[in-house]
mmCIF file of N, CA and C in Angstrom:
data_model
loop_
_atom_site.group_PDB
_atom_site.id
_atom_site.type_symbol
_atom_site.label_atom_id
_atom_site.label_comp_id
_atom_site.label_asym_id
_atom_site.label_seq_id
_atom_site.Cartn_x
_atom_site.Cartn_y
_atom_site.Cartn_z
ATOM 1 N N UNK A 1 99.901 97.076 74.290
ATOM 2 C CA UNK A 1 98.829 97.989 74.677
ATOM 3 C C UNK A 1 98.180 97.548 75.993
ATOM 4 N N UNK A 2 97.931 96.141 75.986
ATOM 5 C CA UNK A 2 97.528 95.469 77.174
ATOM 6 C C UNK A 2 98.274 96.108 78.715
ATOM 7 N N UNK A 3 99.424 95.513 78.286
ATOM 8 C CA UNK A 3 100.646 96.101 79.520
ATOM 9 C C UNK A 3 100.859 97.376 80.198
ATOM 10 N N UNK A 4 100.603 98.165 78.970
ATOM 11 C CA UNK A 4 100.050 99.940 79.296
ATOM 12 C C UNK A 4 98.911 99.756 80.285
ATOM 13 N N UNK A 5 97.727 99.591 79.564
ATOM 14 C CA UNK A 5 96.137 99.461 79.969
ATOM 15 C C UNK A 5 96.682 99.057 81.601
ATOM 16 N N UNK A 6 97.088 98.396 81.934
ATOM 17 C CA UNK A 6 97.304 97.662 83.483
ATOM 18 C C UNK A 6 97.870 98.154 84.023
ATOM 19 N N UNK A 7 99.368 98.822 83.711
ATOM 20 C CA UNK A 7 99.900 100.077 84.621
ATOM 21 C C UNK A 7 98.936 100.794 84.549
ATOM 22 N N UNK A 8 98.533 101.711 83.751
ATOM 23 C CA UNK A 8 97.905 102.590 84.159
ATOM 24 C C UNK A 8 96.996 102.503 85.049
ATOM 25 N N UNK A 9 96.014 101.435 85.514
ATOM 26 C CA UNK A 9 94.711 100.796 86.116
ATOM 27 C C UNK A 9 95.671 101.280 87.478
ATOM 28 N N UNK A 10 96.975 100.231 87.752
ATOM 29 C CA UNK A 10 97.374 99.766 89.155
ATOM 30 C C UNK A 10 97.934 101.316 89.231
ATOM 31 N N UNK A 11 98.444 101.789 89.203
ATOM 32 C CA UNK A 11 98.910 103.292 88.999
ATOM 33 C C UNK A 11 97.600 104.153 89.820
ATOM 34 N N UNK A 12 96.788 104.741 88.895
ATOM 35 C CA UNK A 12 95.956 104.919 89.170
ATOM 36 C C UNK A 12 95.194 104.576 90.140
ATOM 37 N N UNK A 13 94.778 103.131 90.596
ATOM 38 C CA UNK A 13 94.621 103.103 91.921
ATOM 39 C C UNK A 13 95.433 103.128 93.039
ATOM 40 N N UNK A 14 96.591 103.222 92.953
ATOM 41 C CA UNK A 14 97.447 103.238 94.366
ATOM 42 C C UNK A 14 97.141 105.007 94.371
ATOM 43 N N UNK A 15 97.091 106.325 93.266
ATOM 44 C CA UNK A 15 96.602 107.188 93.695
ATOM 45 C C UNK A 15 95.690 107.507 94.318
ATOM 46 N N UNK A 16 94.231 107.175 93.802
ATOM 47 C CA UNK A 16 93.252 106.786 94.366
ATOM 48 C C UNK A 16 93.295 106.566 95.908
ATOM 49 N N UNK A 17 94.107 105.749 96.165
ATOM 50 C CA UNK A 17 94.587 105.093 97.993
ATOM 51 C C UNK A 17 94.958 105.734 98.468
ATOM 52 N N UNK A 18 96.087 106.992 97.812
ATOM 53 C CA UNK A 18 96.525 107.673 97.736
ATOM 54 C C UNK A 18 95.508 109.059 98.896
ATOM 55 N N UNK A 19 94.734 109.325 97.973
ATOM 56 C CA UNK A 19 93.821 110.419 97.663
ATOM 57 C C UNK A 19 93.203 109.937 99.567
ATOM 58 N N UNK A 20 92.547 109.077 98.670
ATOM 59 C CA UNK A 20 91.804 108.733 100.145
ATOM 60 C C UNK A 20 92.321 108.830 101.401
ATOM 61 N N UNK A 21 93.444 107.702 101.339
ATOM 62 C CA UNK A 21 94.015 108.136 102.697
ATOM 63 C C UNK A 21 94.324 109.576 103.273
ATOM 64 N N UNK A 22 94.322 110.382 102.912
ATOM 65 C CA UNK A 22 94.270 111.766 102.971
ATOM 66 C C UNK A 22 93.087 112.763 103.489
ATOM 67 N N UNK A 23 92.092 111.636 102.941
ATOM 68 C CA UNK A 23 90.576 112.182 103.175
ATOM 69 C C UNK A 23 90.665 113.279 102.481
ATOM 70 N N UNK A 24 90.691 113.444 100.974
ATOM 71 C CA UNK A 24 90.685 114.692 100.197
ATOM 72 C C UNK A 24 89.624 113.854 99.113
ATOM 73 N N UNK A 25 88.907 114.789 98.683
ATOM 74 C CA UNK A 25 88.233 115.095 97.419
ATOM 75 C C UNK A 25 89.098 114.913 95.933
ATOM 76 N N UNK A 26 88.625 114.780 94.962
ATOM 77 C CA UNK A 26 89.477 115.071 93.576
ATOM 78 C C UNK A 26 90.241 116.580 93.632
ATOM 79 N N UNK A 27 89.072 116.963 94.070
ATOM 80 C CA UNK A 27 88.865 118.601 93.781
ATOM 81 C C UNK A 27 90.137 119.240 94.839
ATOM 82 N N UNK A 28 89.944 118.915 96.278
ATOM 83 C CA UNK A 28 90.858 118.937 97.020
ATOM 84 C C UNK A 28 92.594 118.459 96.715
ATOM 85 N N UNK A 29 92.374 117.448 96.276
ATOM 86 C CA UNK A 29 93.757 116.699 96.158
ATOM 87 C C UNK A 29 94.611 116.714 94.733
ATOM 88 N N UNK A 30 93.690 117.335 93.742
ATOM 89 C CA UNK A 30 93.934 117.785 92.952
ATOM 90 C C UNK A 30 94.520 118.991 92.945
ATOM 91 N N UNK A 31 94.218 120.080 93.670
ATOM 92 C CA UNK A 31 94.946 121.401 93.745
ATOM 93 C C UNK A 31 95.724 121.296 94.612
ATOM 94 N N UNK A 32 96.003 120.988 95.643
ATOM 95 C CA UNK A 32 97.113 120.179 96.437
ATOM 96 C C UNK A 32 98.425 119.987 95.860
ATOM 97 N N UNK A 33 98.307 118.795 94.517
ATOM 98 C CA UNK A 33 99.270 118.479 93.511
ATOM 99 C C UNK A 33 99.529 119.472 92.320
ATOM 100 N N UNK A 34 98.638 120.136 92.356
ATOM 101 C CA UNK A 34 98.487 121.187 90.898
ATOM 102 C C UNK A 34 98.056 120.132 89.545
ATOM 103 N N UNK A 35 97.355 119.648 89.881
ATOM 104 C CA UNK A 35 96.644 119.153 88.908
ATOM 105 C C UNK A 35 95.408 119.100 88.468
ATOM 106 N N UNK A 36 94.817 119.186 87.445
ATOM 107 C CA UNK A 36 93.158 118.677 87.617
ATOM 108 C C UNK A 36 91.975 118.048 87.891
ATOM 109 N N UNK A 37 91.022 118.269 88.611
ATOM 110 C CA UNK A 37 90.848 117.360 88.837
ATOM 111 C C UNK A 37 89.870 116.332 88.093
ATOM 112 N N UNK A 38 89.567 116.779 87.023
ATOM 113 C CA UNK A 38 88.863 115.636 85.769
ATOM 114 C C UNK A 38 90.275 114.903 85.022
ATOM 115 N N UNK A 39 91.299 115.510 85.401
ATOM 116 C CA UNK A 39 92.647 114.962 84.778
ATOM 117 C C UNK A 39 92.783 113.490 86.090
ATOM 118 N N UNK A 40 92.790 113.951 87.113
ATOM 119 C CA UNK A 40 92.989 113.198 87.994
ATOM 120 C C UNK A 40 91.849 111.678 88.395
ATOM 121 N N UNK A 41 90.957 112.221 88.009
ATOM 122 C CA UNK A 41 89.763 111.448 87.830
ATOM 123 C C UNK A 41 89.959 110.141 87.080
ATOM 124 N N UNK A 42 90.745 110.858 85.843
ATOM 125 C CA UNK A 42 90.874 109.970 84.481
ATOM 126 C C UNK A 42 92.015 109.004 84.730
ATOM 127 N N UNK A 43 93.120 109.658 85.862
ATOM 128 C CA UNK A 43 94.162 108.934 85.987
ATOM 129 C C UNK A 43 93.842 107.869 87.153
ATOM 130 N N UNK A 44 92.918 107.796 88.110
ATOM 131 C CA UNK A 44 92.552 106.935 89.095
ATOM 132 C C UNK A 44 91.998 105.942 88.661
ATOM 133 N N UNK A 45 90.709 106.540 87.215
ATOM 134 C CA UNK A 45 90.282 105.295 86.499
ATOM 135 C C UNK A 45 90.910 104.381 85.350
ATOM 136 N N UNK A 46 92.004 104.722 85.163
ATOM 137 C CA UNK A 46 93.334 103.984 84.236
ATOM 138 C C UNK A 46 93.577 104.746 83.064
ATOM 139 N N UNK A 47 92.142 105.682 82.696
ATOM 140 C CA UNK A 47 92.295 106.091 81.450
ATOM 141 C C UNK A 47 93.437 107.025 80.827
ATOM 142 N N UNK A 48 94.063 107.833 81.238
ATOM 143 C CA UNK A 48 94.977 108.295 81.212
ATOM 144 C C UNK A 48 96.521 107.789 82.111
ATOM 145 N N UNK A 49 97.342 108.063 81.010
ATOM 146 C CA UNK A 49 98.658 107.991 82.089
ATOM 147 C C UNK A 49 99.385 108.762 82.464
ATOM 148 N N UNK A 50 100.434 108.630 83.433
ATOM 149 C CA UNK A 50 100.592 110.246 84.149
ATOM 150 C C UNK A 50 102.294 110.509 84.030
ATOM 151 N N UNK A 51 102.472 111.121 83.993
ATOM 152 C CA UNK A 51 104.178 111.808 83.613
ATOM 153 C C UNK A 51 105.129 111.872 84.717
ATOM 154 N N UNK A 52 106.537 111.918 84.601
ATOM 155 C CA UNK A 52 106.775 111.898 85.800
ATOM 156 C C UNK A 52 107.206 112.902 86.738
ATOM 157 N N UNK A 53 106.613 113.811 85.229
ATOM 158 C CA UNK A 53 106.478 115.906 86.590
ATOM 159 C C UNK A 53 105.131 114.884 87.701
ATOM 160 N N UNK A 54 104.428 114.431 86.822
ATOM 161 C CA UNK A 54 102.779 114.666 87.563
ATOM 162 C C UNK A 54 103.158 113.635 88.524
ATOM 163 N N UNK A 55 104.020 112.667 88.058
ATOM 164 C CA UNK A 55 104.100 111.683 89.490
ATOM 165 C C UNK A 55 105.038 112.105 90.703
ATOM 166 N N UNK A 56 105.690 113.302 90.334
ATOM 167 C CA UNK A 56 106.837 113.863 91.366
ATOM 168 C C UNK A 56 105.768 115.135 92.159
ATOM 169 N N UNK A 57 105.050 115.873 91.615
ATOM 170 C CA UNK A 57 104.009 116.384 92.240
ATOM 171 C C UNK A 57 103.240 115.464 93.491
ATOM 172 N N UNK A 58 102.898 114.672 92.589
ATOM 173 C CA UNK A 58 101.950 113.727 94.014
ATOM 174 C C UNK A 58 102.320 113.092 94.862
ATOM 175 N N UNK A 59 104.034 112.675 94.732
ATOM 176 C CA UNK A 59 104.842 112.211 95.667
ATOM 177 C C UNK A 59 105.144 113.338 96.455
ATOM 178 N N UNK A 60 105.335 114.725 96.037
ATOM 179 C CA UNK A 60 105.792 115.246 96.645
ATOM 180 C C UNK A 60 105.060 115.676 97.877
ATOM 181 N N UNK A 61 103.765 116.048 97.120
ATOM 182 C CA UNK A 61 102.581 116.590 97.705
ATOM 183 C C UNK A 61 101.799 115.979 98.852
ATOM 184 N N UNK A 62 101.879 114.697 98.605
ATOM 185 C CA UNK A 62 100.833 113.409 99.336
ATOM 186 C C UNK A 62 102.048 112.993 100.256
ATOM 187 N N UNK A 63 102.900 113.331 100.052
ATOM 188 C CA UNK A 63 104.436 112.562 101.135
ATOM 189 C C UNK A 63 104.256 110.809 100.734
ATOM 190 N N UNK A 64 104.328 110.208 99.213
ATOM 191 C CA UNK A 64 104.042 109.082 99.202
ATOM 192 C C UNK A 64 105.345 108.934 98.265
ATOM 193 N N UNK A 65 106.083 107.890 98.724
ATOM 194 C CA UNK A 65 107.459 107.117 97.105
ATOM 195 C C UNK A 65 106.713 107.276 95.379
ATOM 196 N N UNK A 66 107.685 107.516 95.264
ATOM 197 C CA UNK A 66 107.133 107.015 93.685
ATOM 198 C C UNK A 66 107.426 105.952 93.071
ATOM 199 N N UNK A 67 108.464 105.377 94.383
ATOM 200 C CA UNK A 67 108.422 103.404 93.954
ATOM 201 C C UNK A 67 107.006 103.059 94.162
ATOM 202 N N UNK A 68 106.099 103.609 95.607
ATOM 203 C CA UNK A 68 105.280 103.216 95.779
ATOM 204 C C UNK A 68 103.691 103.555 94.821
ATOM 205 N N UNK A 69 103.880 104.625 94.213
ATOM 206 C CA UNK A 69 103.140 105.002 93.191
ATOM 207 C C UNK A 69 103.431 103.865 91.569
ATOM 208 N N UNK A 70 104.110 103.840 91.456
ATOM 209 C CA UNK A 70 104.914 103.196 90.413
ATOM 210 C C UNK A 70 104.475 101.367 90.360
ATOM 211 N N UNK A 71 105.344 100.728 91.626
ATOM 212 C CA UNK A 71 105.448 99.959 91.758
ATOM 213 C C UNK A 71 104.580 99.036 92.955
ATOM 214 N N UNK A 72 104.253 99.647 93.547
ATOM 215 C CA UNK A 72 103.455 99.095 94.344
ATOM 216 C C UNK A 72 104.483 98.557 95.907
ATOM 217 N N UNK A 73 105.878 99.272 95.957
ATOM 218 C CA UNK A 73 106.380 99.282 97.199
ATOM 219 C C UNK A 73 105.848 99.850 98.017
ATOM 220 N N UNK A 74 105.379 98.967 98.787
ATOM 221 C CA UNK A 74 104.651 99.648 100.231
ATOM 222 C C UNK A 74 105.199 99.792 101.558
ATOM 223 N N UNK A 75 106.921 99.707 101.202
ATOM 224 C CA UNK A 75 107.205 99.757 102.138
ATOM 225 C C UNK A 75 108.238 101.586 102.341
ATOM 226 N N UNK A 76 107.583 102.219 101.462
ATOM 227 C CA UNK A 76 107.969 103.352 100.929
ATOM 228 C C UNK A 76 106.804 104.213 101.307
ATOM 229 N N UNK A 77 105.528 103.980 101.383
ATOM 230 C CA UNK A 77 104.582 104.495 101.240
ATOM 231 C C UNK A 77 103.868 104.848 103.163
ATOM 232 N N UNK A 78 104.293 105.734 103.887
ATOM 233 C CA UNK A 78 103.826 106.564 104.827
ATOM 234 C C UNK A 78 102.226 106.734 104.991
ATOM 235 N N UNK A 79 101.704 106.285 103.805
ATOM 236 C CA UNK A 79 99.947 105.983 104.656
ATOM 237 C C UNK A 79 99.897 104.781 104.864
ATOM 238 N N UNK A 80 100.541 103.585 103.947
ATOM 239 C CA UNK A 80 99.966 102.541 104.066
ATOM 240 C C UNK A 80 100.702 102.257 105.488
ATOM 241 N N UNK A 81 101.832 102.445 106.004
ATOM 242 C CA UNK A 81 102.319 102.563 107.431
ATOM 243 C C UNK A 81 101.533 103.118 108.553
ATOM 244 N N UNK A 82 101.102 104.292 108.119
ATOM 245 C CA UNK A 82 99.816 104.489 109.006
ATOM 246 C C UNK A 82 98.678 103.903 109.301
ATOM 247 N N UNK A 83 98.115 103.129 108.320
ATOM 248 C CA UNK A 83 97.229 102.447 108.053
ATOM 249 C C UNK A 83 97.306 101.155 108.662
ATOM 250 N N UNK A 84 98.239 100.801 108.597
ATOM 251 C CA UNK A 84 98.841 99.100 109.240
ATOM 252 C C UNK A 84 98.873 99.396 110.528
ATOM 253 N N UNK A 85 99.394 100.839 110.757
ATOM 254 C CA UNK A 85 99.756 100.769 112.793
ATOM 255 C C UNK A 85 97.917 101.076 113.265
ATOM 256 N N UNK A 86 96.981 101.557 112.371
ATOM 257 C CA UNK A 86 95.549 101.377 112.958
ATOM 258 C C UNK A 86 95.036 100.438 113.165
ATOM 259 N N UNK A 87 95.308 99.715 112.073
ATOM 260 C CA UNK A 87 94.788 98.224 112.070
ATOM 261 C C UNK A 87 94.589 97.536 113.010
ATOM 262 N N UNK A 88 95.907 97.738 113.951
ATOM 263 C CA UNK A 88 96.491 97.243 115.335
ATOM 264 C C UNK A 88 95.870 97.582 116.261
ATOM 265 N N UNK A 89 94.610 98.601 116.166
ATOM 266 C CA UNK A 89 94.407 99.720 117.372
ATOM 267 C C UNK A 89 92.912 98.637 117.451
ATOM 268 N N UNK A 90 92.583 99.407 118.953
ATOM 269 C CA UNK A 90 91.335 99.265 118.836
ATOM 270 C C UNK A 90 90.262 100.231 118.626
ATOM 271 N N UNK A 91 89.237 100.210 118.293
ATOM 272 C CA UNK A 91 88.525 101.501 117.811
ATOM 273 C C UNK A 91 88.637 102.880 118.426
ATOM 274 N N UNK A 92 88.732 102.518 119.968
ATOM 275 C CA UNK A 92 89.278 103.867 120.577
ATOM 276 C C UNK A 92 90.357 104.200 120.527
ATOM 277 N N UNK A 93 91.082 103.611 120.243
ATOM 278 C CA UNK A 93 92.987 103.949 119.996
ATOM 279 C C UNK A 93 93.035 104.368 118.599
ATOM 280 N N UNK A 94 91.954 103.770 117.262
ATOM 281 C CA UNK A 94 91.445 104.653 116.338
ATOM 282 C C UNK A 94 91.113 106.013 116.267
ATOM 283 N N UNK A 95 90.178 106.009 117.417
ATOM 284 C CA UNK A 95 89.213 107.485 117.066
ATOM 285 C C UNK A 95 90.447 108.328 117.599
ATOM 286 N N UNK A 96 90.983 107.661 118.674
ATOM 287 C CA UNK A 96 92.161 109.073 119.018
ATOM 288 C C UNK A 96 93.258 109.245 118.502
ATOM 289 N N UNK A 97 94.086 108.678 117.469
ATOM 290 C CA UNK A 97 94.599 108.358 116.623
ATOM 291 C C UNK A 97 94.223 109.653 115.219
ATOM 292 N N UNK A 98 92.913 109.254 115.076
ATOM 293 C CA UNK A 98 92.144 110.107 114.110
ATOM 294 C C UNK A 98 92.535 111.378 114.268
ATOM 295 N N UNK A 99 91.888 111.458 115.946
ATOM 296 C CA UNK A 99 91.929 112.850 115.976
ATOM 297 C C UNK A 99 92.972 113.739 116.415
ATOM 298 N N UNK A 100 94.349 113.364 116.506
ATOM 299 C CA UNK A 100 95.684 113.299 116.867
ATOM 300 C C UNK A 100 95.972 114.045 115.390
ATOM 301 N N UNK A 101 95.373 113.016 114.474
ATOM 302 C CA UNK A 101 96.021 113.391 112.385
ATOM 303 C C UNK A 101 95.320 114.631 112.636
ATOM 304 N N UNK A 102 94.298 114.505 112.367
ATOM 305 C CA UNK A 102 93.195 115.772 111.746
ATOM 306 C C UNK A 102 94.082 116.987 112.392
ATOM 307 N N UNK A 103 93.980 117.121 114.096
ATOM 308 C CA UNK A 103 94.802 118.112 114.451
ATOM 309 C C UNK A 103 96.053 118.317 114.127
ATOM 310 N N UNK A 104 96.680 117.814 114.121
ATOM 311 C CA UNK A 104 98.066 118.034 113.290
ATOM 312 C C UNK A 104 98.421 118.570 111.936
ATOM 313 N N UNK A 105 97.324 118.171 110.981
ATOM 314 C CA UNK A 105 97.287 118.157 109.538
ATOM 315 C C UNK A 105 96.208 120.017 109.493
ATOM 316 N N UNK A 106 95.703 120.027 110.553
ATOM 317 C CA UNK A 106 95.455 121.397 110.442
ATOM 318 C C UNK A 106 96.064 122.865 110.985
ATOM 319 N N UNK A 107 96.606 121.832 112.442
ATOM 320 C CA UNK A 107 98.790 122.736 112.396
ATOM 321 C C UNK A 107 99.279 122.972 111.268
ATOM 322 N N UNK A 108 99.577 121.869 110.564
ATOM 323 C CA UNK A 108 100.383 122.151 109.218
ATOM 324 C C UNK A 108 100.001 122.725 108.560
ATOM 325 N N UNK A 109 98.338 122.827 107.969
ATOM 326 C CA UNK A 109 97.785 123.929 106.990
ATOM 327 C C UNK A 109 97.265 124.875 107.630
ATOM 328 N N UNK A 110 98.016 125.328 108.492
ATOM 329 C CA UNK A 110 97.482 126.894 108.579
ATOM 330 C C UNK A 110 98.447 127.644 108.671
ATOM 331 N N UNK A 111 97.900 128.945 107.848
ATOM 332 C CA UNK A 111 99.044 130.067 107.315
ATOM 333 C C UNK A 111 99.523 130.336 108.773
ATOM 334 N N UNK A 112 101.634 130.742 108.733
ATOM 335 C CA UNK A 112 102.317 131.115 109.777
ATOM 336 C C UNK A 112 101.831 132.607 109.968
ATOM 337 N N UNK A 113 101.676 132.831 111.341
ATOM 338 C CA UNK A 113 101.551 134.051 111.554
ATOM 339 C C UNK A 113 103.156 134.946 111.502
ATOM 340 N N UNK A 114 102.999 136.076 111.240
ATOM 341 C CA UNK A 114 104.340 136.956 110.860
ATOM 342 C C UNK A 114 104.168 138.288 111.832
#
């Protein structure tokens, strides 16, 4: 039961990291994946565990491995890569960096015109 209890915890927070790195809400990142987001809530805080429709959703959705959801391969995982090449920056190579994502990520979500 122990062993459960702890996946689920580490699980749950690499979503969480997940989430964040994204800069989404529950609420946001939850409909994103098609999931709930008091479901999702429950799964960030360990209490629940998650299936592997629900973990192929959030891989799919978040563009993250599900080794890296799973297992904690981070070398699978496309934010924490992003995250490492900021690290490197300096705050202004940050902010423009930032604002490089944001614009891009709002290219991508916006409906194609026809």
């Amino acid at each position: 039961m122990e062993l459960e209890k702890d996946f689920n915890a580490n699980v749950g927070a690499r979503v969480r990291k997940v989430r964040e790195a994204h800069q989404m809400s529950r609420e946001q990142f939850g409909k994103l994946c098609s999931i709930s987001d008091s479901f999702l809530a429950a799964v960030e805080r360990g209490e629940k565990s998650i299936t592997s429709k629900t973990l192929y959703k959030i891989s799919a959705n978040a563009h993250v491995s599900v080794d890296y959801l799973i297992f904690g391969d981070e070398g699978g995982c496309p934010a924490d890569m992003a995250l490492a090449l900021l690290r490197d920056m300096d705050s202004a190579q940050q902010e423009s960096a930032m604002r490089i994502l944001r614009e891009f990520m709002a290219a991508v979500h916006r409906p194609a015109r026809t």
